[in-house]
Amino acid sequence: MKVMRAVNTKQCVPIIYALLQLIIFYGGRNVVTGVWPLPHALTVFPERYPLNPRTFYFDYGRHSATQQGCSVLDAAFRRYLWIIFPDYTAENGQFAANNSFNLHISTDHNDCENYPNEDSSERYNLSVSAGQASLNAATVWGILRGLETFSQLVYQDEHGSYFVNKTYIEDFPRFQFRGVLLDTSRHYLPVYAILKTLDAMSYSKFNVLHWHIVDDPSFPYQSRSFPNLSNKGAFHPETHIYTQSDARRVISYARMRGIRVLPEFDSPGHTRSWGKGQSDLLTPCYKGGAPSGAFGPVNPALQSTYRFMTALFKEVSSVFPDSYIHLGGDEVDFSCWRSNPHVRVFMQKMGFGGDFPKLEAFYVENLVNITSALNKTSIVWQDVFDYHERRSALSVVEVWKHGCYLCKVRQVTKAGLRVILASPWYLDLPGPTHNWARYYTVWPLAFPGSEKQKKLVIGGEVCMWGEYVDATNLFPKLWPRASAAAERLWSDEKQTSSVERASPRLEDFRCKLLRRGIQAGPLYVGHCKHEYQGV
Amino acid sequence: MRALSVSALLLLALGCCWGTQDNFLDEDVVEPVIQASKYGSLWPLPQKVQISDVPLKLSGTTFEFTDAKGSTAGASCSVLQNAYRRYFDYIFGGPKKQKMSRNRRSGPTEVTELQVSITSPDSQCDGYPGVTSDESYELSVDAPVAVLKAPTVWGALHGLETFSQLVYEDKYGAKTINSTKVSDFPRFAHRGILLDSSRHFLPIKVLLANLETMAMNKFNVFHWHIVDDQSFPYLSRTFPQLSQKGAYHPYTHVYTPADVKMVIEFARLRGIRVIPEFDTPGHTQSWGKGQMDLLTPCFSGAAPSGTFGPVNPILNTTYDFMSRFFKEVSSVFPDGYVHLGGDEVDFSCWKSNPDIKKFMDEQGFGQDYSKLESFYIQKLLDIVTTTKKGYIIWQEVFDNGVKLKPDTVVHVWMGSGSDAEMNKVTTAGYTTILSAPWYLDYISYAQDWQKYYKVEPLNFNAETRHTYPRLEGQPGTIPERDGKNYLGRVPDPAVLSLVPEPYLLRPGLAEPLQGRPAGF
């Protein structure tokens, strides 16, 4: 799923002009510009209430299962106070209104100290009225989504005073899995860039960071059990690695924003950097009758390989709390295996004949067993599904290849497996920012199939591969284009099928991202009230 | 020069059929072999450079830049003094610590001083760089004293940049420079970057950071495409309503006179010219918001439609306005040139307007609206001539046969047929600036720098080779005119045609310029 060559997808989906239920009032000068991604049920009234940062309070409802001291929410209140009132400093107090405003929070469960997971409810209800708003949700994760929505409802008039309109919202995600893939192997991304991406993800209600942490070019993950992997395999053994505490920091920062961290340790291909610090892991390639000195994929014919993988994944599953682990399994080149006499002998012994996909399936199944023993659900790229005969051994398949990707989604769900769709959202491929429409006009469920099949599509993912991406251009490449995918994955499809209607909302949302310090690229000609001031 | 807007609209239109316009990928891109270069990473590569294997040390506590005895620029030369501070910073990562162990004995292999000598009687310290500025320099690095000689401060700035690029850290982190000799001068006198501050407003900070980076690449012209259809951020003293009404925001999205001054001075200190572009008669929608009757009212049938087209060329008030406006521009921007645009004029609005039709008949233009455009440009050029400025125009003005002064600079931008255009323009005896292959705003992917690198500006099929030295905006050189070559460095044209890249070594990278098929 790395660099995809240009493919001509005949994917002309007619735009369905559905009426937006969003009600926008242009009453006088106050314009409610809306929320991104669009909530499922949103009613905004012309009546508006002033807000004053000095007399704005978050509080927990009397019957709320969570109360003060809830780490996730207490931190979120602090964060959102600054997001809601970007001009606010202790000194400037010339905000006109003196009326106090209370945002009452109430949850059904106390999951403050948990991690979000694949079953977490993110549903919330928000109602804004005079002097107060109430935000109710089953979980703290729902509250986080509701706070984000509330922050987008607040606006400033031309004198800088803050307002929010009377509003009712009922909202929940359309898909459970809404991910962004970051690739930290082709270029090292400093931890701050990952954290900032998590911030930006939470503004678009993404909930999974798929951390493609290692690959051929480098192995920046510092393993407790196998420190040589990054000592030898990282671009630099001290400056270009993720230490255990870095990983913990990313995971905890993500948790505070209701985001899961899904690590990917891709094998048996895409592992060149592993070989530097772990001898006998990769297959020696042969030329004529002798080793050529080059190495291929992980060597599936050795017992030591599986011992190593067991130890590595045991560590990984203890470091990363999420119940999913991504095992990769894509783009395996068989030529090196084919050249190696020991591998060929092993194939004979196993009765695979000359069928190398069988060898790969054997390898991946071993890894799936290793991770199941660790109580983890494994995700694989679609390649594994394509060559696997015993598909029942698999659980989640990520569809990434272009062409008729919905055909593949149909096929995988027919086999009863869960699907994550990535094909239409390869944001590293060239495309001007204003061409975001192609990421918006994606219809993940537009394939013939049963309701049960549709339910197996658990979500989608934006992929930002790192060949030509590092911290210098990550943000303008990701944002706001990823936000287009975010709306597809969160909102109701009928309400959000028109690019024309989405366009002014996305432009406005992009300006909000700039205001929050995210270097989001421009969609087209125009301006934001507060331009990006970094250099 | 706006082909992008058109293609952008096209892309928008195709937005729903995604995938079909995906073929941006350049299959021909060569993955370069990256290897260490014994020339360090000097970029752009000097004309002549010899780096020895002898490493010398530099230390932030002892090293200093000094003005050589006999230099025509001294302590009062702000361009140099500022540059010393800047480059000390680049090299040692912080400002100089005063009076730190000046007595410390320096080793025999330590460079303690870079003596800078400006050799021509006029150092140009207090002037502005111009198209005829001598940018050459010679640098010799040795212990304990390195010497930088340049006829003017502009050459010295480039020499300081080169010096800073020669410094590297040894494996213990000590600043090191090898004994080196460099003799350098630019191949072309005009090396520019265009920034567009109309379609999006660019904060001053961004403009300054870009100037800084331009200096590191030895670019010497900031072409400021300051206004256009979308917005008019230039705050004019004479016509303040232009930005009041025409900018995205009258206070936060404008360039005040102080901002403009700051940009010009920041650029001057880096040897960079600032050439403003006020593009007319097209690309002027934003002008119309603050200046009544400047734009042509378009008609729908017999009545005005409420929309406006290009500048109205048939009114005297238009030319009164332009006289006063360009008088201001010529006093605000010190450079000898101003860019007048003249590209992409849409005739449909002029065609719809009955007054213009009448005027066309009176003038005997018939149906040829390019004659009307020429009429306008002609008057504009006369106006600008009275301000004592030279002018640059986009290629359409030349193509439409407008009568141009012999020292007009023609800016070639159209992607297709730019070789033929270069040939036509130079054959007609005009100097020219080439931009066509360097539209960096176009969407591209992967190692796209290679295609910008492989461009050879002189690769067109010139009918008259003697026009070569007049390329790329060197009108002031005009060696043929008085027999004296001001730059003294443009090789004889005949030689140039035999050796396309004289003295040009390209170590490190695959040699893209050698054996390259013609007409890339």
mmCIF file of C-alpha atoms in Angstrom, chain A residues 122-396:
data_model
loop_
_atom_site.group_PDB
_atom_site.id
_atom_site.type_symbol
_atom_site.label_atom_id
_atom_site.label_comp_id
_atom_site.label_asym_id
_atom_site.label_seq_id
_atom_site.Cartn_x
_atom_site.Cartn_y
_atom_site.Cartn_z
ATOM 1 C CA GLU A 122 -19.178 8.503 21.064
ATOM 2 C CA ARG A 123 -22.791 9.597 20.987
ATOM 3 C CA TYR A 124 -23.756 12.875 22.675
ATOM 4 C CA ASN A 125 -26.622 15.324 23.018
ATOM 5 C CA LEU A 126 -26.024 19.035 23.269
ATOM 6 C CA SER A 127 -28.570 21.698 23.965
ATOM 7 C CA VAL A 128 -27.663 25.367 24.242
ATOM 8 C CA SER A 129 -30.074 27.803 25.818
ATOM 9 C CA ALA A 130 -29.901 31.111 27.688
ATOM 10 C CA GLY A 131 -27.044 31.136 30.179
ATOM 11 C CA GLN A 132 -26.416 27.448 29.999
ATOM 12 C CA ALA A 133 -25.861 24.394 27.886
ATOM 13 C CA SER A 134 -26.145 20.744 28.729
ATOM 14 C CA LEU A 135 -23.991 18.090 27.206
ATOM 15 C CA ASN A 136 -24.945 14.478 27.881
ATOM 16 C CA ALA A 137 -23.242 11.302 26.807
ATOM 17 C CA ALA A 138 -22.854 7.691 27.818
ATOM 18 C CA THR A 139 -19.075 7.987 28.015
ATOM 19 C CA VAL A 140 -16.378 10.609 28.433
ATOM 20 C CA TRP A 141 -15.507 9.987 24.761
ATOM 21 C CA GLY A 142 -18.927 11.242 23.770
ATOM 22 C CA ILE A 143 -18.389 14.303 25.955
ATOM 23 C CA LEU A 144 -15.105 15.015 24.134
ATOM 24 C CA ARG A 145 -16.913 14.973 20.795
ATOM 25 C CA GLY A 146 -19.601 17.234 22.209
ATOM 26 C CA LEU A 147 -17.057 19.720 23.558
ATOM 27 C CA GLU A 148 -15.469 19.893 20.130
ATOM 28 C CA THR A 149 -18.873 20.610 18.609
ATOM 29 C CA PHE A 150 -19.638 23.261 21.190
ATOM 30 C CA SER A 151 -16.302 24.964 20.542
ATOM 31 C CA GLN A 152 -17.190 25.217 16.866
ATOM 32 C CA LEU A 153 -20.562 26.789 17.629
ATOM 33 C CA VAL A 154 -18.994 29.776 19.384
ATOM 34 C CA TYR A 155 -18.093 32.735 17.174
ATOM 35 C CA GLN A 156 -16.940 36.324 17.500
ATOM 36 C CA ASP A 157 -18.575 39.413 16.074
ATOM 37 C CA GLU A 158 -16.438 42.120 14.495
ATOM 38 C CA HIS A 159 -15.792 43.703 17.886
ATOM 39 C CA GLY A 160 -14.397 40.469 19.242
ATOM 40 C CA SER A 161 -17.357 39.616 21.507
ATOM 41 C CA TYR A 162 -18.247 35.949 21.779
ATOM 42 C CA PHE A 163 -21.642 34.475 21.017
ATOM 43 C CA VAL A 164 -23.368 31.150 20.762
ATOM 44 C CA ASN A 165 -26.800 30.559 19.282
ATOM 45 C CA LYS A 166 -29.625 28.564 20.766
ATOM 46 C CA THR A 167 -28.927 25.081 19.455
ATOM 47 C CA TYR A 168 -30.054 21.447 19.712
ATOM 48 C CA ILE A 169 -27.804 18.646 18.616
ATOM 49 C CA GLU A 170 -28.031 14.883 18.614
ATOM 50 C CA ASP A 171 -24.959 13.308 17.254
ATOM 51 C CA PHE A 172 -23.092 10.025 16.861
ATOM 52 C CA PRO A 173 -20.516 8.654 14.405
ATOM 53 C CA ARG A 174 -21.591 6.779 11.299
ATOM 54 C CA PHE A 175 -18.496 4.564 11.457
ATOM 55 C CA GLN A 176 -16.742 3.326 14.527
ATOM 56 C CA PHE A 177 -13.231 3.367 13.069
ATOM 57 C CA ARG A 178 -12.074 6.743 11.731
ATOM 58 C CA GLY A 179 -8.332 6.698 11.312
ATOM 59 C CA VAL A 180 -5.285 8.630 10.168
ATOM 60 C CA LEU A 181 -2.152 6.725 9.213
ATOM 61 C CA LEU A 182 1.211 8.339 9.898
ATOM 62 C CA ASP A 183 4.367 6.768 8.479
ATOM 63 C CA THR A 184 7.387 7.374 10.706
ATOM 64 C CA SER A 185 9.795 5.121 8.877
ATOM 65 C CA ARG A 186 10.361 6.840 5.529
ATOM 66 C CA HIS A 187 10.843 10.089 7.387
ATOM 67 C CA TYR A 188 11.165 10.435 11.111
ATOM 68 C CA LEU A 189 8.400 12.589 12.550
ATOM 69 C CA PRO A 190 9.351 14.381 15.766
ATOM 70 C CA VAL A 191 7.063 13.554 18.684
ATOM 71 C CA TYR A 192 5.639 17.098 18.716
ATOM 72 C CA ALA A 193 4.459 16.612 15.099
ATOM 73 C CA ILE A 194 2.614 13.457 16.121
ATOM 74 C CA LEU A 195 1.043 15.186 19.116
ATOM 75 C CA LYS A 196 -0.030 18.126 16.997
ATOM 76 C CA THR A 197 -1.557 15.715 14.504
ATOM 77 C CA LEU A 198 -3.543 14.207 17.379
ATOM 78 C CA ASP A 199 -4.836 17.682 18.219
ATOM 79 C CA ALA A 200 -5.886 18.257 14.637
ATOM 80 C CA MET A 201 -7.474 14.798 14.497
ATOM 81 C CA SER A 202 -9.635 15.577 17.487
ATOM 82 C CA TYR A 203 -10.895 18.766 15.759
ATOM 83 C CA SER A 204 -12.226 16.558 12.941
ATOM 84 C CA LYS A 205 -13.423 13.823 15.329
ATOM 85 C CA PHE A 206 -10.989 11.184 14.097
ATOM 86 C CA ASN A 207 -10.521 8.462 16.679
ATOM 87 C CA VAL A 208 -7.674 6.186 15.544
ATOM 88 C CA LEU A 209 -4.011 6.994 14.978
ATOM 89 C CA HIS A 210 -2.660 4.173 12.851
ATOM 90 C CA TRP A 211 1.038 4.409 13.622
ATOM 91 C CA HIS A 212 2.954 2.815 10.773
ATOM 92 C CA ILE A 213 5.985 3.031 12.981
ATOM 93 C CA VAL A 214 8.609 0.934 11.147
ATOM 94 C CA ASP A 215 9.249 -0.107 7.560
ATOM 95 C CA ASP A 216 12.120 -0.760 5.115
ATOM 96 C CA PRO A 217 13.924 2.589 5.464
ATOM 97 C CA SER A 218 14.146 2.839 9.245
ATOM 98 C CA PHE A 219 13.185 1.261 12.566
ATOM 99 C CA PRO A 220 12.639 4.160 14.990
ATOM 100 C CA TYR A 221 10.748 2.160 17.640
ATOM 101 C CA GLN A 222 13.098 1.534 20.570
ATOM 102 C CA SER A 223 12.311 -1.950 21.771
ATOM 103 C CA ARG A 224 12.948 -2.980 25.352
ATOM 104 C CA SER A 225 13.538 -6.570 24.339
ATOM 105 C CA PHE A 226 15.526 -5.900 21.161
ATOM 106 C CA PRO A 227 17.278 -2.533 21.515
ATOM 107 C CA ASN A 228 19.512 -3.361 18.558
ATOM 108 C CA LEU A 229 16.580 -2.983 16.198
ATOM 109 C CA SER A 230 16.622 0.800 16.595
ATOM 110 C CA ASN A 231 20.319 1.019 17.489
ATOM 111 C CA LYS A 232 21.152 -0.344 14.071
ATOM 112 C CA GLY A 233 17.948 0.197 12.159
ATOM 113 C CA ALA A 234 16.933 3.790 12.964
ATOM 114 C CA PHE A 235 18.201 6.727 10.913
ATOM 115 C CA HIS A 236 20.060 7.728 14.067
ATOM 116 C CA PRO A 237 20.157 5.613 17.237
ATOM 117 C CA GLU A 238 19.555 8.531 19.636
ATOM 118 C CA THR A 239 17.939 11.406 17.815
ATOM 119 C CA HIS A 240 15.676 9.539 15.403
ATOM 120 C CA ILE A 241 13.941 7.042 17.658
ATOM 121 C CA TYR A 242 10.784 6.737 19.729
ATOM 122 C CA THR A 243 11.688 5.743 23.227
ATOM 123 C CA GLN A 244 9.316 3.864 25.496
ATOM 124 C CA SER A 245 8.405 7.138 27.138
ATOM 125 C CA ASP A 246 7.794 8.775 23.759
ATOM 126 C CA ALA A 247 5.381 5.982 22.894
ATOM 127 C CA ARG A 248 3.666 6.315 26.267
ATOM 128 C CA ARG A 249 3.381 10.061 25.770
ATOM 129 C CA VAL A 250 1.749 9.640 22.367
ATOM 130 C CA ILE A 251 -0.664 7.034 23.760
ATOM 131 C CA SER A 252 -1.648 9.129 26.742
ATOM 132 C CA TYR A 253 -1.989 12.323 24.683
ATOM 133 C CA ALA A 254 -4.213 10.387 22.304
ATOM 134 C CA ARG A 255 -6.305 8.937 25.129
ATOM 135 C CA MET A 256 -6.980 12.435 26.470
ATOM 136 C CA ARG A 257 -8.497 13.215 23.067
ATOM 137 C CA GLY A 258 -10.445 9.992 22.757
ATOM 138 C CA ILE A 259 -8.074 8.598 20.158
ATOM 139 C CA ARG A 260 -6.844 5.017 19.966
ATOM 140 C CA VAL A 261 -3.245 4.319 18.946
ATOM 141 C CA LEU A 262 -3.000 1.368 16.607
ATOM 142 C CA PRO A 263 0.602 0.270 16.034
ATOM 143 C CA GLU A 264 1.648 -1.440 12.828
ATOM 144 C CA PHE A 265 4.669 -3.719 12.674
ATOM 145 C CA ASP A 266 4.479 -4.725 9.059
ATOM 146 C CA SER A 267 5.992 -8.096 8.047
ATOM 147 C CA PRO A 268 7.149 -10.262 6.334
ATOM 148 C CA GLY A 269 7.871 -7.650 3.626
ATOM 149 C CA HIS A 270 8.780 -4.012 4.343
ATOM 150 C CA THR A 271 11.287 -5.174 6.942
ATOM 151 C CA ARG A 272 14.702 -4.248 5.556
ATOM 152 C CA SER A 273 15.504 -2.046 8.559
ATOM 153 C CA TRP A 274 14.718 -4.920 10.976
ATOM 154 C CA GLY A 275 17.532 -6.989 9.534
ATOM 155 C CA LYS A 276 20.216 -4.541 10.593
ATOM 156 C CA GLY A 277 19.744 -5.175 14.279
ATOM 157 C CA GLN A 278 18.501 -8.759 14.226
ATOM 158 C CA SER A 279 20.651 -11.257 12.415
ATOM 159 C CA ASP A 280 19.063 -14.316 10.756
ATOM 160 C CA LEU A 281 15.668 -12.626 10.746
ATOM 161 C CA LEU A 282 15.564 -11.817 7.059
ATOM 162 C CA THR A 283 15.910 -14.336 4.252
ATOM 163 C CA PRO A 284 19.364 -14.359 2.617
ATOM 164 C CA CYS A 285 18.909 -14.080 -1.143
ATOM 165 C CA TYR A 286 20.931 -16.362 -3.377
ATOM 166 C CA LYS A 287 22.565 -15.749 -6.691
ATOM 167 C CA GLY A 288 23.688 -18.892 -8.474
ATOM 168 C CA GLY A 289 24.583 -21.293 -5.696
ATOM 169 C CA ALA A 290 25.777 -18.725 -3.156
ATOM 170 C CA PRO A 291 24.245 -16.029 -0.936
ATOM 171 C CA SER A 292 24.317 -12.714 -2.800
ATOM 172 C CA GLY A 293 24.707 -10.663 0.349
ATOM 173 C CA ALA A 294 21.244 -9.144 -0.132
ATOM 174 C CA PHE A 295 18.270 -9.934 2.062
ATOM 175 C CA GLY A 296 14.585 -10.393 1.366
ATOM 176 C CA PRO A 297 11.471 -10.671 3.527
ATOM 177 C CA VAL A 298 11.438 -12.210 6.987
ATOM 178 C CA ASN A 299 12.620 -15.829 6.858
ATOM 179 C CA PRO A 300 9.499 -17.958 7.387
ATOM 180 C CA ALA A 301 11.416 -21.229 7.422
ATOM 181 C CA LEU A 302 13.177 -20.752 10.747
ATOM 182 C CA GLN A 303 11.818 -21.491 14.216
ATOM 183 C CA SER A 304 13.886 -18.593 15.564
ATOM 184 C CA THR A 305 11.779 -16.188 13.514
ATOM 185 C CA TYR A 306 8.619 -17.129 15.382
ATOM 186 C CA ARG A 307 10.361 -17.020 18.745
ATOM 187 C CA PHE A 308 11.532 -13.494 17.919
ATOM 188 C CA MET A 309 8.100 -12.398 16.735
ATOM 189 C CA THR A 310 6.431 -13.824 19.829
ATOM 190 C CA ALA A 311 8.771 -11.864 22.073
ATOM 191 C CA LEU A 312 8.445 -8.668 20.024
ATOM 192 C CA PHE A 313 4.658 -8.757 19.837
ATOM 193 C CA LYS A 314 4.441 -9.584 23.513
ATOM 194 C CA GLU A 315 6.296 -6.368 24.193
ATOM 195 C CA VAL A 316 4.284 -4.380 21.636
ATOM 196 C CA SER A 317 0.998 -5.559 23.071
ATOM 197 C CA SER A 318 2.048 -4.480 26.519
ATOM 198 C CA VAL A 319 3.212 -1.055 25.359
ATOM 199 C CA PHE A 320 0.177 -0.321 23.177
ATOM 200 C CA PRO A 321 -3.038 -0.830 25.135
ATOM 201 C CA ASP A 322 -5.365 -0.929 22.123
ATOM 202 C CA SER A 323 -6.981 -4.270 21.421
ATOM 203 C CA TYR A 324 -6.032 -4.059 17.732
ATOM 204 C CA ILE A 325 -2.605 -4.665 16.255
ATOM 205 C CA HIS A 326 -1.819 -4.121 12.591
ATOM 206 C CA LEU A 327 0.323 -6.913 11.148
ATOM 207 C CA GLY A 328 0.789 -5.474 7.654
ATOM 208 C CA GLY A 329 1.408 -8.356 5.303
ATOM 209 C CA ASP A 330 1.391 -6.323 2.098
ATOM 210 C CA GLU A 331 3.578 -6.275 -0.983
ATOM 211 C CA VAL A 332 5.742 -9.329 -0.352
ATOM 212 C CA ASP A 333 8.291 -9.973 -3.060
ATOM 213 C CA PHE A 334 8.778 -13.725 -3.581
ATOM 214 C CA SER A 335 11.947 -13.607 -5.666
ATOM 215 C CA CYS A 336 14.313 -13.794 -2.708
ATOM 216 C CA TRP A 337 12.417 -16.665 -1.065
ATOM 217 C CA ARG A 338 12.452 -18.441 -4.414
ATOM 218 C CA SER A 339 16.249 -18.048 -4.688
ATOM 219 C CA ASN A 340 16.940 -19.497 -1.254
ATOM 220 C CA PRO A 341 17.519 -23.302 -1.205
ATOM 221 C CA HIS A 342 16.590 -23.647 2.500
ATOM 222 C CA VAL A 343 13.286 -21.939 1.927
ATOM 223 C CA ARG A 344 12.616 -24.253 -0.991
ATOM 224 C CA VAL A 345 13.406 -27.305 1.096
ATOM 225 C CA PHE A 346 11.055 -26.010 3.783
ATOM 226 C CA MET A 347 8.313 -25.582 1.187
ATOM 227 C CA GLN A 348 8.717 -29.164 0.056
ATOM 228 C CA LYS A 349 8.580 -30.342 3.641
ATOM 229 C CA MET A 350 5.380 -28.372 4.235
ATOM 230 C CA GLY A 351 3.855 -29.601 0.997
ATOM 231 C CA PHE A 352 3.540 -26.094 -0.495
ATOM 232 C CA GLY A 353 5.201 -27.121 -3.737
ATOM 233 C CA GLY A 354 6.136 -23.951 -5.603
ATOM 234 C CA ASP A 355 3.222 -21.948 -4.267
ATOM 235 C CA PHE A 356 4.787 -19.004 -2.459
ATOM 236 C CA PRO A 357 1.489 -17.364 -1.456
ATOM 237 C CA LYS A 358 0.962 -20.520 0.632
ATOM 238 C CA LEU A 359 4.255 -19.855 2.373
ATOM 239 C CA GLU A 360 3.223 -16.299 3.069
ATOM 240 C CA ALA A 361 -0.176 -17.418 4.334
ATOM 241 C CA PHE A 362 1.589 -19.880 6.613
ATOM 242 C CA TYR A 363 3.748 -17.080 8.000
ATOM 243 C CA VAL A 364 0.884 -14.622 8.526
ATOM 244 C CA GLU A 365 -1.282 -17.259 10.167
ATOM 245 C CA ASN A 366 1.480 -17.928 12.647
ATOM 246 C CA LEU A 367 1.601 -14.230 13.462
ATOM 247 C CA VAL A 368 -2.179 -14.030 13.780
ATOM 248 C CA ASN A 369 -1.988 -16.923 16.259
ATOM 249 C CA ILE A 370 0.743 -15.175 18.204
ATOM 250 C CA THR A 371 -1.333 -11.998 18.514
ATOM 251 C CA SER A 372 -4.563 -13.853 19.314
ATOM 252 C CA ALA A 373 -2.739 -15.547 22.155
ATOM 253 C CA LEU A 374 -2.011 -12.025 23.397
ATOM 254 C CA ASN A 375 -5.736 -11.195 23.211
ATOM 255 C CA LYS A 376 -5.299 -8.833 20.326
ATOM 256 C CA THR A 377 -7.369 -8.503 17.199
ATOM 257 C CA SER A 378 -5.125 -8.386 14.154
ATOM 258 C CA ILE A 379 -5.578 -6.166 11.118
ATOM 259 C CA VAL A 380 -3.926 -7.051 7.812
ATOM 260 C CA TRP A 381 -3.673 -5.287 4.472
ATOM 261 C CA GLN A 382 -5.896 -6.717 1.759
ATOM 262 C CA ASP A 383 -3.016 -8.644 0.136
ATOM 263 C CA VAL A 384 -3.280 -11.200 2.923
ATOM 264 C CA PHE A 385 -6.971 -11.720 2.244
ATOM 265 C CA ASP A 386 -6.254 -12.098 -1.475
ATOM 266 C CA TYR A 387 -3.831 -14.996 -1.122
ATOM 267 C CA HIS A 388 -5.180 -16.566 2.039
ATOM 268 C CA GLU A 389 -7.198 -19.726 1.498
ATOM 269 C CA ARG A 390 -8.307 -20.119 5.108
ATOM 270 C CA ARG A 391 -9.807 -16.680 5.430
ATOM 271 C CA SER A 392 -11.661 -17.559 8.595
ATOM 272 C CA ALA A 393 -8.356 -17.178 10.417
ATOM 273 C CA LEU A 394 -8.454 -13.436 9.674
ATOM 274 C CA SER A 395 -10.535 -10.794 11.379
ATOM 275 C CA VAL A 396 -10.041 -7.251 10.035
#
